[in-house]
Amino acid sequence: MVFTWHEFGSGDIVLNPEADFRLNTLSRAISVDLKTDADDIWWLIVVQPAIDPKTNENYTLLDIWEFARHLGLGDDPGDFLLIPPEYSQDFRKVAAPETVTFYARRNYLNRVNRYVLDPRANQTGIAWFEVGPAFRPDDIVIQSDPFIIAQPTEFEVPEGSVVMAVIDNGIAVGHELFRGLDAAAGTSRVAFFWNMDGVPSDDLPPSPHVEPATVGNVWTGNGLTQQLGGNMHNGVLDDAAFYQSIGAIDWSKRRHTPIAHRLSHGTHVMGLAAGFPSDGTDPADAEKRPIIAVNLRTSDVQDPSGSLFATWLEQALFFILDRHKRISIKGRKGVRPPLVINFSFGNYAGPHDGTGAIEKKIGGALSKASHDKIKCEFVLPAGNGNESRCHARIEIDSGHTREKSLDWRVQPSDRSLSALQIWLDEKGAVADDYVTLTVDGPGGIEPVEVPSHHPVAWQELLNEEGERLGLVYFLGANVGPFKRGHFGVLLYATDSPEDVGPFAPSGLWKMHLEAPEKSGDVGARAWVIRDETLPGYPVFGRQSYFDDPLYAEFFEPGLPINPLDRPLIGGRLGYDPLATSALVRRAGTLSGFASGDRTVVISGFVNTDPREDCPIALYSASGPTNNPAKTGPDASAQSNDSIVMPGVLSAGSASGSFVAMPGTSVSAPQVARWIADELAMGKAAGPAEVRAAAGAMDPPGGSTKPPDTRSGGGRMLELPILFGQSRWPGSSR
Amino acid sequence: MANSGGFGPEGSLGSLGSLGSLGSLGSLGSLGSLGSLGSLGSLGSLGSLGSASANPPLLVQALITNRDGIAGSFEPVAPGDVDAGSQESTAYLERLSAGVRSSIFALELGSRVGFKFDGGDANVYHLQTEYGTSETKYQLLMEMKRPTQEIFADQLTMIANYADLRADRAGEIISQLATPLEFLRSIAFVDPARTPFTVELLGMSLWLANYVEMRVKYALGCKRPVEWSPQIQPMIWTPTHGSLPSGHATEAFCMAQVLWRLLQDTGTEPYSGGLWGEMMMRQAARIAINRTVAGVHFPVDSAAGAVLGLNLGEYFVKRSMQIAPDKGWKFDGTLFKDASGSAEGLDFDWRQYYDFASTPPGLKAGVAWVTEAGFQNSAPDAPSLPLGWLWTKAKAEW
């Protein structure tokens, strides 16, 4: 196989090379998977609208729709563009917020991608967009008019209530932990449930039990309660029958159904955030925690890169804030309870400076809530990539060699995109020759150079037939939402059981970053995009990683290690060794979603006896970031019950069951629950308050207190163990 | 029936291993069911009665020389010195080994079950008879018609998708290669030391289920999923016998119904409460569904098996309670379709044809493919005293 590089000229540049790769190269595999011609596929996109010079505000959705008429794609934008019917007519008419969602076909997206960086930019109304999940036309409700909800359900909750919203995947909403207690034992505490995996069916009941959705279905608490009642037999819920009745299990339509497994991520997380067991709970407490749950599509979550599921965040938050408006304090019409949102997901990619699309969206939602005088907090995990070898720190200093090399090992038998990003420290536009990335592929592929050319430069890897297998690009600062420029390398799958070839070559890809003397000190941070197969999910990809011979994964005698690491020969290290020369670092592995100013970010620790020793879990990702206002997690909570018992207990999928799951996904919701308790008492509970509370539970001065980059203000050692105290027999913890 | 090397289809073959010592009984396959209990050590002792290990050469030699040493001259015995034992007396059953009894119960059950394949219908009959009279009649106990090829084809996608649960359920699936008893005993306190007659009763119900289901499978000749698609790739051996009805579903539902009805008949609290039956039926359903997860059965196989098993279970209960059987059922696989005429989305759902509220709880005609069959009840029907004895003994254990 002979591979060649092809450089794009200035006339071919696009706004978003990654989007181009997804739409025009990855679509080869996606099309086979969906059994749909690539031109017929609908894509979920998140859009940053351009500013209308006439109003100096963002264009409206209807403006963007009108622009679409004049792109030479046909008179009816409905053939290639869909405004989500979730957006009301009023919403469509006013200046759009910073991030909005559309569904679109690729003829439109390719057109927009090519127009935005040239004089035709003002013909689309779009400043930036990212491409997410793909759909067959039958998978979404395509209608131009907004949804009308016949009987919008409204809820009244007691004084002191706080709404817990959970965005996750695999949420078994029927679990008894999410029902009322005592007199309300058959009542779902889930007020609204958007199940994006929900199978559409004409048999579903109408409003007020079910509400319309473009993807999946939306159940109200009334509907869930009714279905719970219909599937209780001899006093216990028939789980399978209940989930079939709400379209959440259908083996004829779904290849993977997390809630049919013993352990499901979303059920576990929601149990920790808002689950109340029937024994030992005051029923009134349970009543004060209504839940809004959003179940992300499983097919999007099994791609851990985040490029699919994270695109949903705008729609998920829109849903949560919209439904939250229908929940008010009893006797105080229009007064809405505080809201805590838990999103136990992370990724590796992104600028890590707070300017990522996800971070901006979360920030926007929090601002909107604040504007509407709603107390709202958003909780994220720090991520589990501390030991992933997916992050590297590159520094080119004056007086030293002006080139740094990094080996990237791309795995064979990898069915998914492999990708990396190298983000410059330098803010703003840089000179074309500020820094150059040379990519040297395996198997005799000629090295190729991409300069830091503004706004974009790229080289594509082609096979003999001219089919594209890879892309190396530079995207300049201030193109789209980013303050910094970055290089990206994207490679097609290296294998598949389907006929989706040709494949990219696996092996060692060498990255050389070179900067001339005149550039001075050049710093950059590199991240490999996450593409492993998640536990319990179908085969997806194999994680590529940086292969650095200087990286010390294990302790060996003589290695100067962080005092918080244990000097056990062959033992794993949770911190970078002191004075390491490796480029690959644990420091800086924090989730790419978690660098925004206003979110609460939580890492995980391992419980021990004595508790003061509790170490941060090896996997728990680490700061710093490139955002001085968010340098790492705000605090940590327990994510492993002990060194030999991974995870903490919470709800299993089947009602009444409890299972253990580790990861910062489970520490975050424990703090979300604490935040809800604080808000219920009228206290503030944002990042600063969480830091302060953690500091009080884990006072400074102790020799075992983890550094700020791993645990923020400290370990929240006094949070209660919610379920299964028997994992520490004889202990009151 | 074994596929190879001790892999037993439908669990019954497991028995051949453990109770092989009983020799001829092993061939009946009935006590295979009890094989799973071998691990409990309960029936292991039975092995000693028939096996070489029970008569070790040293002991045999010792008994020979011992007799020589102590017996002395043989004293004649007069006929009147010994009472003649009772004939056809259930009191005698108690003195027999369980293995011997199982042969007796097998004849009681098997001799009254008939079969005929008639124009696509696999018909199972109960023979109504008062022995010694000319009034005998085969009554239709179960009529089963296999689904169309379209229905099987429709269901393949569901099997492929159920493979999602294979890793999650592997432990259960492998354990359920043995009999359902291991899983039912975790619900009700069945233990060979504590409830030996209940174990025996359940073993005989399993024998009946296996005896009938294999004949029906043979008659209907339904192909397994692995014969339809090279991509199903089951995680365990596919048994050589036909796919519909599912033997696991038949046996599990049959035993669940028998155990549940036994507990109800005792009236003992709390065992007769509805939750006990709920758990037993759920257990049977889970065992059946796990076979689809494993890739060896269509959902419609489980539906057919559940109907056959529940039917045979209730039939077994009536025979054991010495009540004349009075009901038959039909399973028409060709009607296993939804309103659109497709079976693609039609999963196995036992609640559609099980009624907890009826007296006794059991099968109901809730869907088109499950209906009652004509059962004339026109001839006298002799009860089985040995089966009645076993029921009474089992009941007394609760």
PDB file of C-alpha atoms in Angstrom, chain A residues 404-550:
ATOM      1  CA  LYS A 404      10.688  17.763  20.717  1.00  0.00           C
ATOM      2  CA  SER A 405       9.480  14.338  19.604  1.00  0.00           C
ATOM      3  CA  LEU A 406       6.601  12.307  20.840  1.00  0.00           C
ATOM      4  CA  ASP A 407       5.712   8.777  19.796  1.00  0.00           C
ATOM      5  CA  TRP A 408       2.053   7.984  19.356  1.00  0.00           C
ATOM      6  CA  ARG A 409       1.167   4.303  19.249  1.00  0.00           C
ATOM      7  CA  VAL A 410      -1.903   3.611  17.165  1.00  0.00           C
ATOM      8  CA  GLN A 411      -3.298   0.178  17.799  1.00  0.00           C
ATOM      9  CA  PRO A 412      -4.124  -2.474  15.246  1.00  0.00           C
ATOM     10  CA  SER A 413      -7.648  -3.892  15.267  1.00  0.00           C
ATOM     11  CA  ASP A 414      -8.962  -0.462  16.230  1.00  0.00           C
ATOM     12  CA  ARG A 415     -12.419   0.088  14.810  1.00  0.00           C
ATOM     13  CA  SER A 416     -12.610   3.749  15.694  1.00  0.00           C
ATOM     14  CA  LEU A 417     -11.040   7.062  14.860  1.00  0.00           C
ATOM     15  CA  SER A 418      -7.653   7.593  16.510  1.00  0.00           C
ATOM     16  CA  ALA A 419      -6.804  11.207  17.105  1.00  0.00           C
ATOM     17  CA  LEU A 420      -4.633  13.580  19.040  1.00  0.00           C
ATOM     18  CA  GLN A 421      -4.552  17.299  19.646  1.00  0.00           C
ATOM     19  CA  ILE A 422      -1.587  19.525  20.493  1.00  0.00           C
ATOM     20  CA  TRP A 423      -2.696  22.842  21.986  1.00  0.00           C
ATOM     21  CA  LEU A 424      -0.286  25.760  22.132  1.00  0.00           C
ATOM     22  CA  ASP A 425       0.142  27.642  25.385  1.00  0.00           C
ATOM     23  CA  GLU A 426       0.391  30.869  23.441  1.00  0.00           C
ATOM     24  CA  LYS A 427      -2.878  32.762  23.282  1.00  0.00           C
ATOM     25  CA  GLY A 428      -3.949  34.439  20.070  1.00  0.00           C
ATOM     26  CA  ALA A 429      -2.698  34.154  16.526  1.00  0.00           C
ATOM     27  CA  VAL A 430       0.887  33.124  15.960  1.00  0.00           C
ATOM     28  CA  ALA A 431       3.213  33.429  12.991  1.00  0.00           C
ATOM     29  CA  ASP A 432       3.120  30.771  10.295  1.00  0.00           C
ATOM     30  CA  ASP A 433       6.552  29.555  11.334  1.00  0.00           C
ATOM     31  CA  TYR A 434       6.007  29.914  15.080  1.00  0.00           C
ATOM     32  CA  VAL A 435       5.997  26.169  15.350  1.00  0.00           C
ATOM     33  CA  THR A 436       5.824  23.299  12.857  1.00  0.00           C
ATOM     34  CA  LEU A 437       4.447  19.823  13.385  1.00  0.00           C
ATOM     35  CA  THR A 438       6.076  17.026  11.404  1.00  0.00           C
ATOM     36  CA  VAL A 439       4.216  13.748  11.357  1.00  0.00           C
ATOM     37  CA  ASP A 440       6.229  10.650  10.504  1.00  0.00           C
ATOM     38  CA  GLY A 441       3.999   7.639   9.958  1.00  0.00           C
ATOM     39  CA  PRO A 442       4.815   3.925  10.080  1.00  0.00           C
ATOM     40  CA  GLY A 443       5.588   1.667   7.154  1.00  0.00           C
ATOM     41  CA  GLY A 444       7.449   4.082   4.934  1.00  0.00           C
ATOM     42  CA  ILE A 445       4.911   6.883   4.896  1.00  0.00           C
ATOM     43  CA  GLU A 446       6.742  10.063   3.965  1.00  0.00           C
ATOM     44  CA  PRO A 447       6.952  12.609   6.786  1.00  0.00           C
ATOM     45  CA  VAL A 448       4.707  15.623   6.360  1.00  0.00           C
ATOM     46  CA  GLU A 449       4.924  19.112   7.813  1.00  0.00           C
ATOM     47  CA  VAL A 450       2.083  21.352   8.880  1.00  0.00           C
ATOM     48  CA  PRO A 451       2.960  24.907   9.948  1.00  0.00           C
ATOM     49  CA  SER A 452       1.087  27.035  12.456  1.00  0.00           C
ATOM     50  CA  HIS A 453      -0.589  28.859   9.613  1.00  0.00           C
ATOM     51  CA  HIS A 454      -3.600  30.999  10.437  1.00  0.00           C
ATOM     52  CA  PRO A 455      -6.519  30.359  10.145  1.00  0.00           C
ATOM     53  CA  VAL A 456      -6.046  26.755   9.038  1.00  0.00           C
ATOM     54  CA  ALA A 457      -3.539  24.485   7.334  1.00  0.00           C
ATOM     55  CA  TRP A 458      -3.915  20.826   6.582  1.00  0.00           C
ATOM     56  CA  GLN A 459      -2.484  17.785   4.858  1.00  0.00           C
ATOM     57  CA  GLU A 460      -4.528  14.740   4.095  1.00  0.00           C
ATOM     58  CA  LEU A 461      -3.245  11.169   3.852  1.00  0.00           C
ATOM     59  CA  LEU A 462      -4.471   9.356   0.769  1.00  0.00           C
ATOM     60  CA  ASN A 463      -4.111   5.831  -0.526  1.00  0.00           C
ATOM     61  CA  GLU A 464      -3.446   4.890  -4.131  1.00  0.00           C
ATOM     62  CA  GLU A 465      -7.103   5.279  -4.996  1.00  0.00           C
ATOM     63  CA  GLY A 466      -7.202   8.758  -3.513  1.00  0.00           C
ATOM     64  CA  GLU A 467      -9.290   7.706  -0.532  1.00  0.00           C
ATOM     65  CA  ARG A 468      -8.618   9.702   2.593  1.00  0.00           C
ATOM     66  CA  LEU A 469      -7.312   7.845   5.642  1.00  0.00           C
ATOM     67  CA  GLY A 470      -5.910  10.610   7.764  1.00  0.00           C
ATOM     68  CA  LEU A 471      -5.654  14.318   8.303  1.00  0.00           C
ATOM     69  CA  VAL A 472      -3.110  16.580   9.962  1.00  0.00           C
ATOM     70  CA  TYR A 473      -4.197  20.162  10.510  1.00  0.00           C
ATOM     71  CA  PHE A 474      -3.517  23.357  12.334  1.00  0.00           C
ATOM     72  CA  LEU A 475      -6.433  25.522  13.435  1.00  0.00           C
ATOM     73  CA  GLY A 476      -5.499  29.023  14.474  1.00  0.00           C
ATOM     74  CA  ALA A 477      -6.553  30.882  17.590  1.00  0.00           C
ATOM     75  CA  ASN A 478      -9.884  32.698  17.538  1.00  0.00           C
ATOM     76  CA  VAL A 479     -11.188  30.459  14.795  1.00  0.00           C
ATOM     77  CA  GLY A 480     -14.345  29.307  16.428  1.00  0.00           C
ATOM     78  CA  PRO A 481     -14.456  29.707  20.193  1.00  0.00           C
ATOM     79  CA  PHE A 482     -10.836  28.896  20.954  1.00  0.00           C
ATOM     80  CA  LYS A 483      -8.298  31.320  22.352  1.00  0.00           C
ATOM     81  CA  ARG A 484      -5.363  29.154  21.349  1.00  0.00           C
ATOM     82  CA  GLY A 485      -4.254  27.446  18.179  1.00  0.00           C
ATOM     83  CA  HIS A 486      -3.908  23.698  17.993  1.00  0.00           C
ATOM     84  CA  PHE A 487      -2.663  20.917  15.782  1.00  0.00           C
ATOM     85  CA  GLY A 488      -4.777  17.858  15.205  1.00  0.00           C
ATOM     86  CA  VAL A 489      -4.006  14.432  13.789  1.00  0.00           C
ATOM     87  CA  LEU A 490      -6.949  12.258  12.777  1.00  0.00           C
ATOM     88  CA  LEU A 491      -6.666   8.673  11.576  1.00  0.00           C
ATOM     89  CA  TYR A 492      -9.365   6.410  10.225  1.00  0.00           C
ATOM     90  CA  ALA A 493      -9.971   2.999  11.859  1.00  0.00           C
ATOM     91  CA  THR A 494      -7.234   0.404  11.462  1.00  0.00           C
ATOM     92  CA  ASP A 495      -9.678  -2.497  11.245  1.00  0.00           C
ATOM     93  CA  SER A 496     -13.342  -3.413  11.131  1.00  0.00           C
ATOM     94  CA  PRO A 497     -15.428  -6.544  10.660  1.00  0.00           C
ATOM     95  CA  GLU A 498     -17.489  -4.537   8.172  1.00  0.00           C
ATOM     96  CA  ASP A 499     -16.577  -3.607   4.629  1.00  0.00           C
ATOM     97  CA  VAL A 500     -15.532  -0.050   5.455  1.00  0.00           C
ATOM     98  CA  GLY A 501     -11.915  -0.075   4.298  1.00  0.00           C
ATOM     99  CA  PRO A 502      -9.359   0.998   3.346  1.00  0.00           C
ATOM    100  CA  PHE A 503      -7.847   1.362   6.788  1.00  0.00           C
ATOM    101  CA  ALA A 504      -5.226   3.625   8.253  1.00  0.00           C
ATOM    102  CA  PRO A 505      -1.905   2.011   9.127  1.00  0.00           C
ATOM    103  CA  SER A 506      -1.425   1.145  12.766  1.00  0.00           C
ATOM    104  CA  GLY A 507       1.923   1.402  14.484  1.00  0.00           C
ATOM    105  CA  LEU A 508       4.193   4.116  15.743  1.00  0.00           C
ATOM    106  CA  TRP A 509       3.399   7.601  14.518  1.00  0.00           C
ATOM    107  CA  LYS A 510       6.112  10.107  15.433  1.00  0.00           C
ATOM    108  CA  MET A 511       5.232  13.709  16.160  1.00  0.00           C
ATOM    109  CA  HIS A 512       8.034  16.256  15.938  1.00  0.00           C
ATOM    110  CA  LEU A 513       7.319  19.756  17.128  1.00  0.00           C
ATOM    111  CA  GLU A 514       9.922  22.277  16.042  1.00  0.00           C
ATOM    112  CA  ALA A 515      10.137  25.994  16.700  1.00  0.00           C
ATOM    113  CA  PRO A 516      12.695  28.499  15.473  1.00  0.00           C
ATOM    114  CA  GLU A 517      14.731  30.539  17.967  1.00  0.00           C
ATOM    115  CA  LYS A 518      12.694  33.623  17.233  1.00  0.00           C
ATOM    116  CA  SER A 519       9.604  31.969  18.678  1.00  0.00           C
ATOM    117  CA  GLY A 520      11.217  32.015  22.103  1.00  0.00           C
ATOM    118  CA  ASP A 521       9.884  29.594  24.710  1.00  0.00           C
ATOM    119  CA  VAL A 522       7.153  27.487  23.169  1.00  0.00           C
ATOM    120  CA  GLY A 523       4.905  25.405  25.341  1.00  0.00           C
ATOM    121  CA  ALA A 524       2.198  22.963  24.267  1.00  0.00           C
ATOM    122  CA  ARG A 525       0.016  20.282  25.779  1.00  0.00           C
ATOM    123  CA  ALA A 526      -0.918  17.185  23.825  1.00  0.00           C
ATOM    124  CA  TRP A 527      -3.855  14.882  24.398  1.00  0.00           C
ATOM    125  CA  VAL A 528      -4.737  11.636  22.730  1.00  0.00           C
ATOM    126  CA  ILE A 529      -8.459  11.394  22.125  1.00  0.00           C
ATOM    127  CA  ARG A 530     -10.168   8.683  24.123  1.00  0.00           C
ATOM    128  CA  ASP A 531     -11.318   5.737  22.022  1.00  0.00           C
ATOM    129  CA  GLU A 532     -11.178   2.663  24.221  1.00  0.00           C
ATOM    130  CA  THR A 533     -13.989   0.148  24.547  1.00  0.00           C
ATOM    131  CA  LEU A 534     -15.872   0.984  27.732  1.00  0.00           C
ATOM    132  CA  PRO A 535     -16.436  -1.801  30.276  1.00  0.00           C
ATOM    133  CA  GLY A 536     -19.711  -3.564  29.611  1.00  0.00           C
ATOM    134  CA  TYR A 537     -20.170  -1.950  26.198  1.00  0.00           C
ATOM    135  CA  PRO A 538     -19.759  -3.583  22.788  1.00  0.00           C
ATOM    136  CA  VAL A 539     -16.370  -3.550  21.108  1.00  0.00           C
ATOM    137  CA  PHE A 540     -15.652  -0.017  19.983  1.00  0.00           C
ATOM    138  CA  GLY A 541     -12.015   0.942  19.659  1.00  0.00           C
ATOM    139  CA  ARG A 542      -8.594   0.445  21.134  1.00  0.00           C
ATOM    140  CA  GLN A 543      -6.950   3.258  23.003  1.00  0.00           C
ATOM    141  CA  SER A 544      -3.929   4.760  21.281  1.00  0.00           C
ATOM    142  CA  TYR A 545      -1.385   6.329  23.611  1.00  0.00           C
ATOM    143  CA  PHE A 546       1.890   8.185  23.849  1.00  0.00           C
ATOM    144  CA  ASP A 547       4.777   5.774  24.045  1.00  0.00           C
ATOM    145  CA  ASP A 548       7.484   7.528  26.034  1.00  0.00           C
ATOM    146  CA  PRO A 549      10.412   5.406  27.244  1.00  0.00           C
ATOM    147  CA  LEU A 550      11.082   7.923  30.005  1.00  0.00           C
TER     148      LEU A 550
END
